Tab-separated table of C-alpha atoms in Angstrom:
chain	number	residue	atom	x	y	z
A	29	UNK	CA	-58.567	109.397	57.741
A	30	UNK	CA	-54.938	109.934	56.429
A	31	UNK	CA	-53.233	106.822	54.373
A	32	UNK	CA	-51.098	104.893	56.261
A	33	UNK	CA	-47.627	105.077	55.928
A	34	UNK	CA	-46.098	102.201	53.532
A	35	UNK	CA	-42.758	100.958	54.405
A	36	UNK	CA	-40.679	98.839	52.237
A	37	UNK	CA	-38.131	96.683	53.196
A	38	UNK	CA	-35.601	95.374	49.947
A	39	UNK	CA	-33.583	92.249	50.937
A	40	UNK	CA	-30.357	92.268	49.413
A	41	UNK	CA	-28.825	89.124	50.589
A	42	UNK	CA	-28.978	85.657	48.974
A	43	UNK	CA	-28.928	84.166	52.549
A	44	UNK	CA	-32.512	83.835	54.314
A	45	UNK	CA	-32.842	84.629	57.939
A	46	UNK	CA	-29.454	85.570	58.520
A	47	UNK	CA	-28.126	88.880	60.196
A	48	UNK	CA	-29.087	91.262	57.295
A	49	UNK	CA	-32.904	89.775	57.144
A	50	UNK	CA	-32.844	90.003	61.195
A	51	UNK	CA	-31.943	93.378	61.003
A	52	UNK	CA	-33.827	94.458	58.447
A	53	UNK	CA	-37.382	92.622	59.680
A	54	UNK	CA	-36.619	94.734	63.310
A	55	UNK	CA	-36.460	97.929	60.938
A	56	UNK	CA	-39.809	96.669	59.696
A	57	UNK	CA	-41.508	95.845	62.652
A	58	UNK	CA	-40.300	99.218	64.571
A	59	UNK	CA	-42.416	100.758	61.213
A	60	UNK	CA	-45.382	98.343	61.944
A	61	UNK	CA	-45.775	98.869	65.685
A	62	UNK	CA	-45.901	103.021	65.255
A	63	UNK	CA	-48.278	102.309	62.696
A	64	UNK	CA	-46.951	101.877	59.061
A	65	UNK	CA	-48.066	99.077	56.730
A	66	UNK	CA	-44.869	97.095	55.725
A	67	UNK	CA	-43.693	94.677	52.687
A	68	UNK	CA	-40.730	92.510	52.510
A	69	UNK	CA	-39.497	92.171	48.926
A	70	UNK	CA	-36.714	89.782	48.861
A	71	UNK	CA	-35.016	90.818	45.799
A	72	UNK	CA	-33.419	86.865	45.543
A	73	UNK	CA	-36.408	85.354	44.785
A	74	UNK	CA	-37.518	88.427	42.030
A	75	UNK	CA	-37.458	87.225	38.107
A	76	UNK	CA	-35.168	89.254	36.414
A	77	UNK	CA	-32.041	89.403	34.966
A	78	UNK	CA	-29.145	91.759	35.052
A	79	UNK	CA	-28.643	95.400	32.838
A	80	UNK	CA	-27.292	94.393	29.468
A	81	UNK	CA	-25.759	97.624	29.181
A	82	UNK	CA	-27.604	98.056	25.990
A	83	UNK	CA	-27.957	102.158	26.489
A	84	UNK	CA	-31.742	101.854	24.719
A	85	UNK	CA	-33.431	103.601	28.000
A	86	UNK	CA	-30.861	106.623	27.115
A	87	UNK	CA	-32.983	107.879	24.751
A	88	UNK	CA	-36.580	106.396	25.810
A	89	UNK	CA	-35.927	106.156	29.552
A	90	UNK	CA	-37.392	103.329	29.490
A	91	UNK	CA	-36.247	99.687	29.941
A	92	UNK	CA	-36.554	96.897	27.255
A	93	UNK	CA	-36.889	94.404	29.580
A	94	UNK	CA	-39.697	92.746	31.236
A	95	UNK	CA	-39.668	91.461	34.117
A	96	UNK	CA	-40.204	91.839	37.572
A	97	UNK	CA	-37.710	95.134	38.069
A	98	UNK	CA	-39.953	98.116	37.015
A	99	UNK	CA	-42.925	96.515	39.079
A	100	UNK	CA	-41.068	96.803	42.464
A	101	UNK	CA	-39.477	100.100	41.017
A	102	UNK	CA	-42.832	101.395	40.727
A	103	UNK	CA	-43.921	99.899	44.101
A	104	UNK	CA	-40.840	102.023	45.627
A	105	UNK	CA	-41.979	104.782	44.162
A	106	UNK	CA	-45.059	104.565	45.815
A	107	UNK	CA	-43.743	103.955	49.121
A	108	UNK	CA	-42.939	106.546	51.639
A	109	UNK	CA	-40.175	104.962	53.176
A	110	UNK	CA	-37.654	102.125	51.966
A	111	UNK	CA	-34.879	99.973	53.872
A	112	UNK	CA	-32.683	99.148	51.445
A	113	UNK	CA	-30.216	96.005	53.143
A	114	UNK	CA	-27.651	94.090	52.322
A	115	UNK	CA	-24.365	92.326	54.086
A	116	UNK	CA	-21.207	93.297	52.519
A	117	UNK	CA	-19.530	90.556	50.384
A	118	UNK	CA	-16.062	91.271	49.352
A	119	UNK	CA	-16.053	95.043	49.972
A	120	UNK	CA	-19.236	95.898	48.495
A	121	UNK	CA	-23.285	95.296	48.120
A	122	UNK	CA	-24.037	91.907	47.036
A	123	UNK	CA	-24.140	90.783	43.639
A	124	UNK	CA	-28.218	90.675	44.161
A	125	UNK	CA	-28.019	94.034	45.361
A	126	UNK	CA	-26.079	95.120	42.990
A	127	UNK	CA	-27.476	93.467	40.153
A	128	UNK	CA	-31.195	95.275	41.244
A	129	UNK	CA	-29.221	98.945	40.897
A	130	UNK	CA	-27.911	98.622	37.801
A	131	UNK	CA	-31.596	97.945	36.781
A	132	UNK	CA	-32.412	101.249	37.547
A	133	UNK	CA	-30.329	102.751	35.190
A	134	UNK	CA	-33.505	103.970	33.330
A	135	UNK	CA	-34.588	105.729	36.411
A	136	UNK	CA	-31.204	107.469	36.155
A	137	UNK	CA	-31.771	108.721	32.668
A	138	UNK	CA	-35.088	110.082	33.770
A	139	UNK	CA	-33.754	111.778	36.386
A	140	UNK	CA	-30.385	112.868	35.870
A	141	UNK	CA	-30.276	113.281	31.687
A	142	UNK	CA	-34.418	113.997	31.414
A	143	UNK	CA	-34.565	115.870	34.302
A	144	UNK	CA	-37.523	114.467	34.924
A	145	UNK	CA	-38.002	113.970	38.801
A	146	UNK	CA	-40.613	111.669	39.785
A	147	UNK	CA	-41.097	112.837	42.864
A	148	UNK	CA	-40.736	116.375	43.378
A	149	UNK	CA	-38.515	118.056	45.833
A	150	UNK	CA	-41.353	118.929	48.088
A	151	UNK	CA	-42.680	115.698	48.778
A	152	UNK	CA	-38.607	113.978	48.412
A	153	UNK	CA	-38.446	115.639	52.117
A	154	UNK	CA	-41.143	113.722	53.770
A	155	UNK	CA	-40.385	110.223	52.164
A	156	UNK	CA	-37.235	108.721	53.832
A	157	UNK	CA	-34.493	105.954	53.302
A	158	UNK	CA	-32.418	104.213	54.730
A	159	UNK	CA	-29.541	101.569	54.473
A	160	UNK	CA	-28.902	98.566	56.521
A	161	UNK	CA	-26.120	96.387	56.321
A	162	UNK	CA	-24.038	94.045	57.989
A	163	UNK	CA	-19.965	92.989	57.845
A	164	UNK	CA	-17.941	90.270	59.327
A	165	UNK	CA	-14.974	92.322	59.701
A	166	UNK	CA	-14.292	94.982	62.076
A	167	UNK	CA	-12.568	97.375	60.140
A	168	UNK	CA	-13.427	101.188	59.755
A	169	UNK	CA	-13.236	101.110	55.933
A	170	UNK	CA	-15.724	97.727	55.208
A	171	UNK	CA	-18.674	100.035	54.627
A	172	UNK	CA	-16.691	102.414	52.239
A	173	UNK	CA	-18.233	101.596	48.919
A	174	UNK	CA	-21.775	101.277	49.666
A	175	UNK	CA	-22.552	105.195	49.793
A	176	UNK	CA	-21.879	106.042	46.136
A	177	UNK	CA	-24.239	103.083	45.188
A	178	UNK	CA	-27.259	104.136	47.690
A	179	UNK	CA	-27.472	107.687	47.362
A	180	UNK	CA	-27.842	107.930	43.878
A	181	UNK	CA	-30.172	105.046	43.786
A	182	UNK	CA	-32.266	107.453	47.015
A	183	UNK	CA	-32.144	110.381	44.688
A	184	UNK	CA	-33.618	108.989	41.342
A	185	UNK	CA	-36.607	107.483	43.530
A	186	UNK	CA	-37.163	110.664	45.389
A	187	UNK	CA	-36.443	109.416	49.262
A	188	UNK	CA	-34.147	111.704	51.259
A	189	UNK	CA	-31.083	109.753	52.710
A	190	UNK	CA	-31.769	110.093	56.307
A	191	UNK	CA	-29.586	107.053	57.778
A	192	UNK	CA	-27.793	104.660	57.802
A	193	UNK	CA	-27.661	101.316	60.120
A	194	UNK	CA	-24.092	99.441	59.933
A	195	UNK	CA	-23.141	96.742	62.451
A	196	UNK	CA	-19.873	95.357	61.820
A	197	UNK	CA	-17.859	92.541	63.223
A	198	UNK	CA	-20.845	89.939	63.183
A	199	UNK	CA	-17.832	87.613	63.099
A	200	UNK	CA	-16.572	88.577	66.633
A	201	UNK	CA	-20.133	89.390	67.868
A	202	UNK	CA	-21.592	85.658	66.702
A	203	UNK	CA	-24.143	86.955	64.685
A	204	UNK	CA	-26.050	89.990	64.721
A	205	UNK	CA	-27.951	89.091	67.800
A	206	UNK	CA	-24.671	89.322	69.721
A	207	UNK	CA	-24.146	92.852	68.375
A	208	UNK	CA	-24.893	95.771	71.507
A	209	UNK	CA	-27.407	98.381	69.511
A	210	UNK	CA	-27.749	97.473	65.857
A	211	UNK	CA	-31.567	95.638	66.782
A	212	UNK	CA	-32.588	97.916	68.726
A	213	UNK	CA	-31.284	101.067	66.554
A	214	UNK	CA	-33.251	99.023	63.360
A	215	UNK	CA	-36.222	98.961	65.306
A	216	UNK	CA	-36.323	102.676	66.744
A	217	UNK	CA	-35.363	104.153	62.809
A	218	UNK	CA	-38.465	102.017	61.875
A	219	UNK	CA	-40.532	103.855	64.352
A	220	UNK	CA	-39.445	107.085	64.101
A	221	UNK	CA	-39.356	107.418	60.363
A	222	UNK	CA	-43.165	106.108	60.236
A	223	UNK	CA	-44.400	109.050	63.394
A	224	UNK	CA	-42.134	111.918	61.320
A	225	UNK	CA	-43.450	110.719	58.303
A	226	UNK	CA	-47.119	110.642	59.499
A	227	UNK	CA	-46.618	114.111	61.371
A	228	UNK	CA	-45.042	115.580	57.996
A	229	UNK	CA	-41.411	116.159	59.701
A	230	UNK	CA	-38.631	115.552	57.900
A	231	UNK	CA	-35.381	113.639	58.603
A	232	UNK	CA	-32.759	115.649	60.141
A	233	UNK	CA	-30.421	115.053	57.188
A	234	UNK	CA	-28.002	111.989	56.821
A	235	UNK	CA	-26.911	110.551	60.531
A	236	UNK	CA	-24.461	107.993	59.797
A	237	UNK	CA	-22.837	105.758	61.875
A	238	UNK	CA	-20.282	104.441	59.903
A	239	UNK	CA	-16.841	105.009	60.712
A	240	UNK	CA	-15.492	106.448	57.264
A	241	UNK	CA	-17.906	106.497	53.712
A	242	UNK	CA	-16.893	107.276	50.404
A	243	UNK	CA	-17.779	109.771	48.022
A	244	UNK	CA	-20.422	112.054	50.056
A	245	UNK	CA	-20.106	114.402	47.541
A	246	UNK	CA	-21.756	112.726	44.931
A	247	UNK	CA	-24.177	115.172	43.217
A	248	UNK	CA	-28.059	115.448	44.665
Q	22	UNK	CA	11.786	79.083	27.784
Q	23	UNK	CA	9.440	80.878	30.966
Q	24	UNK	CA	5.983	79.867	29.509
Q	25	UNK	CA	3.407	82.740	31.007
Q	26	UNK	CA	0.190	82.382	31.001
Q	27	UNK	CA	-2.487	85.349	31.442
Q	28	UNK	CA	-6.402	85.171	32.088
Q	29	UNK	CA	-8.188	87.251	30.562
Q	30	UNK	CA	-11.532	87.931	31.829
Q	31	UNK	CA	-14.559	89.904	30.240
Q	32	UNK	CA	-16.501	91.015	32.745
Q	33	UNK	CA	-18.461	93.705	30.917
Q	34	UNK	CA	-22.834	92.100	29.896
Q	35	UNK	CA	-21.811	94.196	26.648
Q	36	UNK	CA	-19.328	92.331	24.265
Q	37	UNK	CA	-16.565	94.221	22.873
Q	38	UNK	CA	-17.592	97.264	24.315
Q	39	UNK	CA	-15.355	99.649	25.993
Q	40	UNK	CA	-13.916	98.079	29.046
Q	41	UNK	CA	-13.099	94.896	26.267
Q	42	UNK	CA	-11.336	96.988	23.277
Q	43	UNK	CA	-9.272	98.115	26.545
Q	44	UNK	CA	-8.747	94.212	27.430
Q	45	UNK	CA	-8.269	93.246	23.906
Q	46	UNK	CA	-5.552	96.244	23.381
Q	47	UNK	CA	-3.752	94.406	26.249
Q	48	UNK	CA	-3.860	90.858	25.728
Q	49	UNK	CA	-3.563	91.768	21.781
Q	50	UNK	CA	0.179	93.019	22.855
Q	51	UNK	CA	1.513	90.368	25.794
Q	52	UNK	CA	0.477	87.518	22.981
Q	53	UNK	CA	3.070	89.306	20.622
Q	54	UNK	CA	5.092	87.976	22.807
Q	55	UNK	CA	6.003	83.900	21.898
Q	56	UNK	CA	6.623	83.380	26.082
Q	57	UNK	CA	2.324	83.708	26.681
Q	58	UNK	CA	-0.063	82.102	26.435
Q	59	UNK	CA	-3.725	83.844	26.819
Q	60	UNK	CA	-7.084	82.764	28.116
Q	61	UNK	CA	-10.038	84.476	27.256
Q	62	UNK	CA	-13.208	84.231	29.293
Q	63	UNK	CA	-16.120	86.499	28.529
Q	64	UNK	CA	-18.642	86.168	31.524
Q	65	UNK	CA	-21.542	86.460	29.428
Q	66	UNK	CA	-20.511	83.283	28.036
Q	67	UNK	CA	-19.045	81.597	31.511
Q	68	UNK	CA	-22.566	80.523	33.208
Q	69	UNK	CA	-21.014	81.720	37.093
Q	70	UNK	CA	-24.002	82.176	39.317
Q	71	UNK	CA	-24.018	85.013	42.647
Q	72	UNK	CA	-22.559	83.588	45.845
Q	73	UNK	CA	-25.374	82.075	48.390
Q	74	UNK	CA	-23.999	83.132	51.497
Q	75	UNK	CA	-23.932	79.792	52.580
Q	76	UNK	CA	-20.126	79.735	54.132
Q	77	UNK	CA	-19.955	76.143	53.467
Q	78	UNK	CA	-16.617	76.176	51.788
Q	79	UNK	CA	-15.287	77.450	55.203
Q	80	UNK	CA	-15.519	74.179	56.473
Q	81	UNK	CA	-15.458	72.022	52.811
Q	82	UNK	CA	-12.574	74.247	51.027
Q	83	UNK	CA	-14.993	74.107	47.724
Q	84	UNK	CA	-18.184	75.615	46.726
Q	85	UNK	CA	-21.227	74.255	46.971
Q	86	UNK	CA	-22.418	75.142	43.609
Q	87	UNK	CA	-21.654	73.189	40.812
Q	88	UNK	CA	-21.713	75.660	37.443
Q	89	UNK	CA	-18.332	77.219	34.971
Q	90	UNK	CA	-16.818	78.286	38.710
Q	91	UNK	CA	-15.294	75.333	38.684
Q	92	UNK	CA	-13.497	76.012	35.190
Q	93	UNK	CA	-12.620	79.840	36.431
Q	94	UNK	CA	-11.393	78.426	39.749
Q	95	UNK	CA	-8.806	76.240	38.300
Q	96	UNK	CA	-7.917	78.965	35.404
Q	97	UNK	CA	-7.479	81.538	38.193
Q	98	UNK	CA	-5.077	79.426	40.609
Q	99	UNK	CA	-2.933	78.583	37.258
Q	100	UNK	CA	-2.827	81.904	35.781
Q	101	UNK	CA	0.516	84.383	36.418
Q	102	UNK	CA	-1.544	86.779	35.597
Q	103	UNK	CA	-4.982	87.767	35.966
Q	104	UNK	CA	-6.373	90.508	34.337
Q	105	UNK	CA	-10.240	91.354	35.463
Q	106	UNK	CA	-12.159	94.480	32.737
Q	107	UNK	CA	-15.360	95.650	33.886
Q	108	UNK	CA	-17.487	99.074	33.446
Q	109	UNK	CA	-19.017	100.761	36.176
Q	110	UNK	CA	-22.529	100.788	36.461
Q	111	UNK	CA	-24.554	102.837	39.287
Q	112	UNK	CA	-20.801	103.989	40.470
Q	113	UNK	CA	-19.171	100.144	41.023
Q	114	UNK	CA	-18.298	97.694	39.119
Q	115	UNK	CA	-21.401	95.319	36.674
Q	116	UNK	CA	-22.869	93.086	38.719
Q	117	UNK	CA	-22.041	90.417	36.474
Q	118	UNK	CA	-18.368	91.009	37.484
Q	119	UNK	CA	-19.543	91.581	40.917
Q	120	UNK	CA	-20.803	88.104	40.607
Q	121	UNK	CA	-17.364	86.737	39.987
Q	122	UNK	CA	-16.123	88.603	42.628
Q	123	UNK	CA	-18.132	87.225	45.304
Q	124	UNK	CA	-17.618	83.579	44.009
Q	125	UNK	CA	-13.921	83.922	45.176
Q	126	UNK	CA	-15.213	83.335	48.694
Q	127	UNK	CA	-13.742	79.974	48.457
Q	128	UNK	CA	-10.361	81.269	48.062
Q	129	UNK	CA	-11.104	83.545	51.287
Q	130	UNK	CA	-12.006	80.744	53.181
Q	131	UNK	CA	-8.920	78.736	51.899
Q	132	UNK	CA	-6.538	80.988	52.530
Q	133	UNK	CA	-8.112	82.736	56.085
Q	134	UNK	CA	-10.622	80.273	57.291
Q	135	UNK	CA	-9.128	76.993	56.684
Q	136	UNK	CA	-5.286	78.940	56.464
Q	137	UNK	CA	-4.545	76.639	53.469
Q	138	UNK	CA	-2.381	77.635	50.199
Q	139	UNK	CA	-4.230	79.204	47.333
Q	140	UNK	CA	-1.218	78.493	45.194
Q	141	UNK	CA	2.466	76.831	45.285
Q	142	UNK	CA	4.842	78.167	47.650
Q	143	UNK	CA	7.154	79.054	45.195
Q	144	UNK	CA	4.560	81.146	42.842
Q	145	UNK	CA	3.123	83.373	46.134
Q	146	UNK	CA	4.141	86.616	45.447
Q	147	UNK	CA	5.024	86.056	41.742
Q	148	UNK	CA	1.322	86.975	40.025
Q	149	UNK	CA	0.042	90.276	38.985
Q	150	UNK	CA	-3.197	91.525	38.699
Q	151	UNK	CA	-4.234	94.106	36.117
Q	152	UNK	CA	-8.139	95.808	36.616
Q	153	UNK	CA	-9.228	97.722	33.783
Q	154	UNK	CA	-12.404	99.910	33.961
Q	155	UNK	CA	-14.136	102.204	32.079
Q	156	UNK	CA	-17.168	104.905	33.102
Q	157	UNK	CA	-19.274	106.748	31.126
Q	158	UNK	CA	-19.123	109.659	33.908
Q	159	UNK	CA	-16.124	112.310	33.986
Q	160	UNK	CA	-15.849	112.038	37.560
Q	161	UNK	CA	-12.273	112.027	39.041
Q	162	UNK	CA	-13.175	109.730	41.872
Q	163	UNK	CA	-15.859	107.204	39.464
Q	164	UNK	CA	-13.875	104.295	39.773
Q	165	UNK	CA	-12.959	104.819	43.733
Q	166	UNK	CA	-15.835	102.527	45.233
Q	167	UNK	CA	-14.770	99.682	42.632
Q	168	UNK	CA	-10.987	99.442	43.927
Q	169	UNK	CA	-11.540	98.106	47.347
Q	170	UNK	CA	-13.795	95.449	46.088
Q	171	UNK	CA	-11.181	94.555	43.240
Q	172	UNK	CA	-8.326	94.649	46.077
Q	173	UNK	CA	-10.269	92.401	48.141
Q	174	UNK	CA	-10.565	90.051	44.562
Q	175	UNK	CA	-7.389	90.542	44.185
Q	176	UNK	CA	-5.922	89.666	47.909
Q	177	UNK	CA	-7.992	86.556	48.545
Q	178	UNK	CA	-6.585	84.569	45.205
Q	179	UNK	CA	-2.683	86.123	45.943
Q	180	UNK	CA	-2.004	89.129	44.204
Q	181	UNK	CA	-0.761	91.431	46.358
Q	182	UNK	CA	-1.992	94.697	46.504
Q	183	UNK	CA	1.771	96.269	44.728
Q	184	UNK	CA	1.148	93.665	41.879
Q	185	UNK	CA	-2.452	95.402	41.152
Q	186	UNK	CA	-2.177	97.592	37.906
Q	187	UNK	CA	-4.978	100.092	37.293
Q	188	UNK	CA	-6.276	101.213	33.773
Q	189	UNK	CA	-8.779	102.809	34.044
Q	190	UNK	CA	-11.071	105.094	31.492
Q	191	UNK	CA	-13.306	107.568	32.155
Q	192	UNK	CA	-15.534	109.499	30.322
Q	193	UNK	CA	-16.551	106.855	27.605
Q	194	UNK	CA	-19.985	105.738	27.251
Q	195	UNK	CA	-21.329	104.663	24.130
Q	196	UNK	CA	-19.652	101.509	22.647
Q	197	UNK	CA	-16.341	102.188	21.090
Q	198	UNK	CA	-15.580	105.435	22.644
Q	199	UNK	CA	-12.848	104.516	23.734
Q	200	UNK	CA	-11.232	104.104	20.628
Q	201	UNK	CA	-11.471	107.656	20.131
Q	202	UNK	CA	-9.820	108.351	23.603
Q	203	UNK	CA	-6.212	110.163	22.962
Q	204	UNK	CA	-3.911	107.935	25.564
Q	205	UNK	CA	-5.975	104.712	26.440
Q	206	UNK	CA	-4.417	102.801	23.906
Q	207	UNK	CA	-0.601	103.845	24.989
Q	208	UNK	CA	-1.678	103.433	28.102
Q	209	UNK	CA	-2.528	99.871	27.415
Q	210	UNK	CA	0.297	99.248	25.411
Q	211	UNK	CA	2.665	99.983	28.241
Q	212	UNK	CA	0.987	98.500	31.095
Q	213	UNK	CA	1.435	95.140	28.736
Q	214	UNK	CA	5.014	95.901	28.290
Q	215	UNK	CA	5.876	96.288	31.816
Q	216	UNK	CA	3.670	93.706	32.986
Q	217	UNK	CA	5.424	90.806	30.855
Q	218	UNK	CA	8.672	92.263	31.695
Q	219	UNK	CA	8.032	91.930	35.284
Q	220	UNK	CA	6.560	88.518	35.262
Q	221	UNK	CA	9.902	87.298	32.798
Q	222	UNK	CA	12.130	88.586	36.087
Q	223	UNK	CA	9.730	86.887	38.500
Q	224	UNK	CA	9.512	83.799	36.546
Q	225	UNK	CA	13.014	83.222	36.089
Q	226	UNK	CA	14.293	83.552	39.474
């Protein structure tokens, strides 16, 4: 019997329950229902601490500290899809998204200065990612800055970038529930991903909804 | 005599690195000048924990987390100017500026929630801003995803988006490359200039 397919979801907001998590945990269960074993890792409640900037993994490509961000680095790694979520706060990820990417700045080095690819290119098109996220405004540009952070971060761990799921104006829409297809789109993506990846089809390339997105030219 | 005073903040996890020899460049010049006065915060140093989502201060007009906010709150409402350095990591600003950043959700609320001043009538539209980045990439668009979240930083405690100045490095990686960088130091020197100039104008009206 094949392996199931193992999904991870990554919180990225400091708020519990609200419309990222909902979003996200409909992602997770579309994944379940068509099969896939999922995890929740709720990066808030991870021990860690933020990059020092120190440059030591530039010539080791590996990170000094120790703590809980190469375990769930590893567990990505191992997955063969991952939900990456987080609302936007002032223009961008959160801080505990952020703070989680910089992290993987000795995954970078591996990748981009070692040219060491952890996953090779054959097997990057049957693992897929995806980011979730949730605004309070309604404006076409709120989602601008997220891109240049996620698609690196989708490169170095070997998933291809195969969509994203934005739902803006939760302010207008009272809450993510209130919003017309954002569940329901969460929910199918789940799904889907886990029967393509099980049936060894890849994502269609990047389908995003967002309205404009920065920097799509950022280097594979 | 106009008395200015300037904040200074350190955003970078890596003291006197790059993004601070450009902050220290700038500061080092506006003190020459006898009219400022200059506050230095490094935010390794300033103990400001991530936002919590919680939205309280929509409805209490503070935060609900008790930690050196409440120092940087008060220095940022009586600052002219507020100057914000921080590298890019991953392709936006360090999170521990990014932290900051989000922690001015009280002044959002303030000002568009609660529609309340975030300073005196008659210093709204008198502050400036200054960002100052640097990257270790040569990209020409590395610092674009940062700007709209330092905009937003900016907006929410009243500098508007004409009174942002930019200096920004790229290309400089390991600590004190910038030093070695032909026109980041002019640069600096000049944005400094016309800064204090501006605010001497504003000041004195």
């Amino acid at each position: 019997m094949k392996n199931p397919v193992k999904v991870i979801g990554l919180l990225g907001s400091p708020h519990r329950k609200g419309n990222t998590e909902q979003l996200l945990d409909r992602f997770l269960e579309g994944a379940s229902d068509a099969g896939g074993v999922t995890e929740k890792v709720i990066i808030r409640d991870l021990s860690y601490s933020s990059c020092k900037g120190c440059n030591a993994c530039h010539k080791t490509g590996i990170c000094i500290m120790n703590d809980d961000i190469p375990l769930i680095y590893d567990r990505l790694l191992e997955a063969d899809c991952i939900a990456v979520s987080s609302p936007i706060y002032t223009m961008g990820i959160t801080t505990e998204l952020k703070s989680f990417i910089d992290r993987a700045h000795y995954l970078w080095v591996r990748y981009y200065k070692q040219g060491e690819h952890l996953i090779t290119p054959e097997k990057k098109k049957n693992r897929q990612g995806f980011f979730l996220s949730t605004a309070g405004m309604d404006t076409d540009d709120v989602f601008i800055t997220t891109t240049p952070m996620i698609k690196p971060l989708f490169n170095i761990l070997g998933f291809s970038y195969c969509s994203d799921i934005l739902a803006r104006n939760m302010d207008g829409f009272g809450g993510i529930a209130g919003h017309p297809w954002a569940l329901d789109s969460a929910y199918k993506a789940g799904s889907r991903a886990v029967i393509e990846i099980s049936a060894g089809i890849p994502c269609m390339g990047r389908n995003s909804n967002s309205q404009q997105s920065l920097l799509d030219d950022i280097p594979e | 005599m106009i008395s200015i005073r300037v904040l200074a903040i350190a955003g970078s996890p890596r003291r006197h690195g790059n993004s601070e020899i450009l902050l220290d460049w700038v500061i080092g010049h506006m003190k020459e000048d006898p009219c400022v006065t200059i506050t230095k915060v490094a935010l390794t140093e300033a103990d400001i924990a991530p936002c919590r989502g919680c939205n309280a201060c929509e409805k209490l007009n503070r935060c609900v987390i008790r930690d050196g906010m409440d120092l940087m709150h008060d220095q940022i409402i009586e600052a002219d100017c507020i100057i914000l350095a921080a590298p890019v990591y991953c392709m936006s600003i360090c999170s521990q500026a990014k932290g900051l950043v989000d922690r001015t959700q009280v002044f959002r609320s303030r000002k568009y929630v609660l529609k309340l001043p975030v300073v005196s009538p008659e210093r709204k539209g008198k502050r400036l801003g200054l960002f100052i980045s640097t990257a270790g990439q040569d990209w020409s668009y590395v610092f674009d995803p940062s700007v709209p979240v330092v905009r937003c930083f900016f907006h929410v405690i009243e500098v508007r988006d004409k009174d942002i100045r930019y200096l920004m490095v790229r290309h400089v990686d390991e600590k004190g490359a910038v030093l070695k960088h032909p026109g980041a130091r002019d640069e600096a020197l000049k944005i400094a200039d016309e800064m204090i100039s501006t605010l001497k104008e504003r000041l004195s009206e």
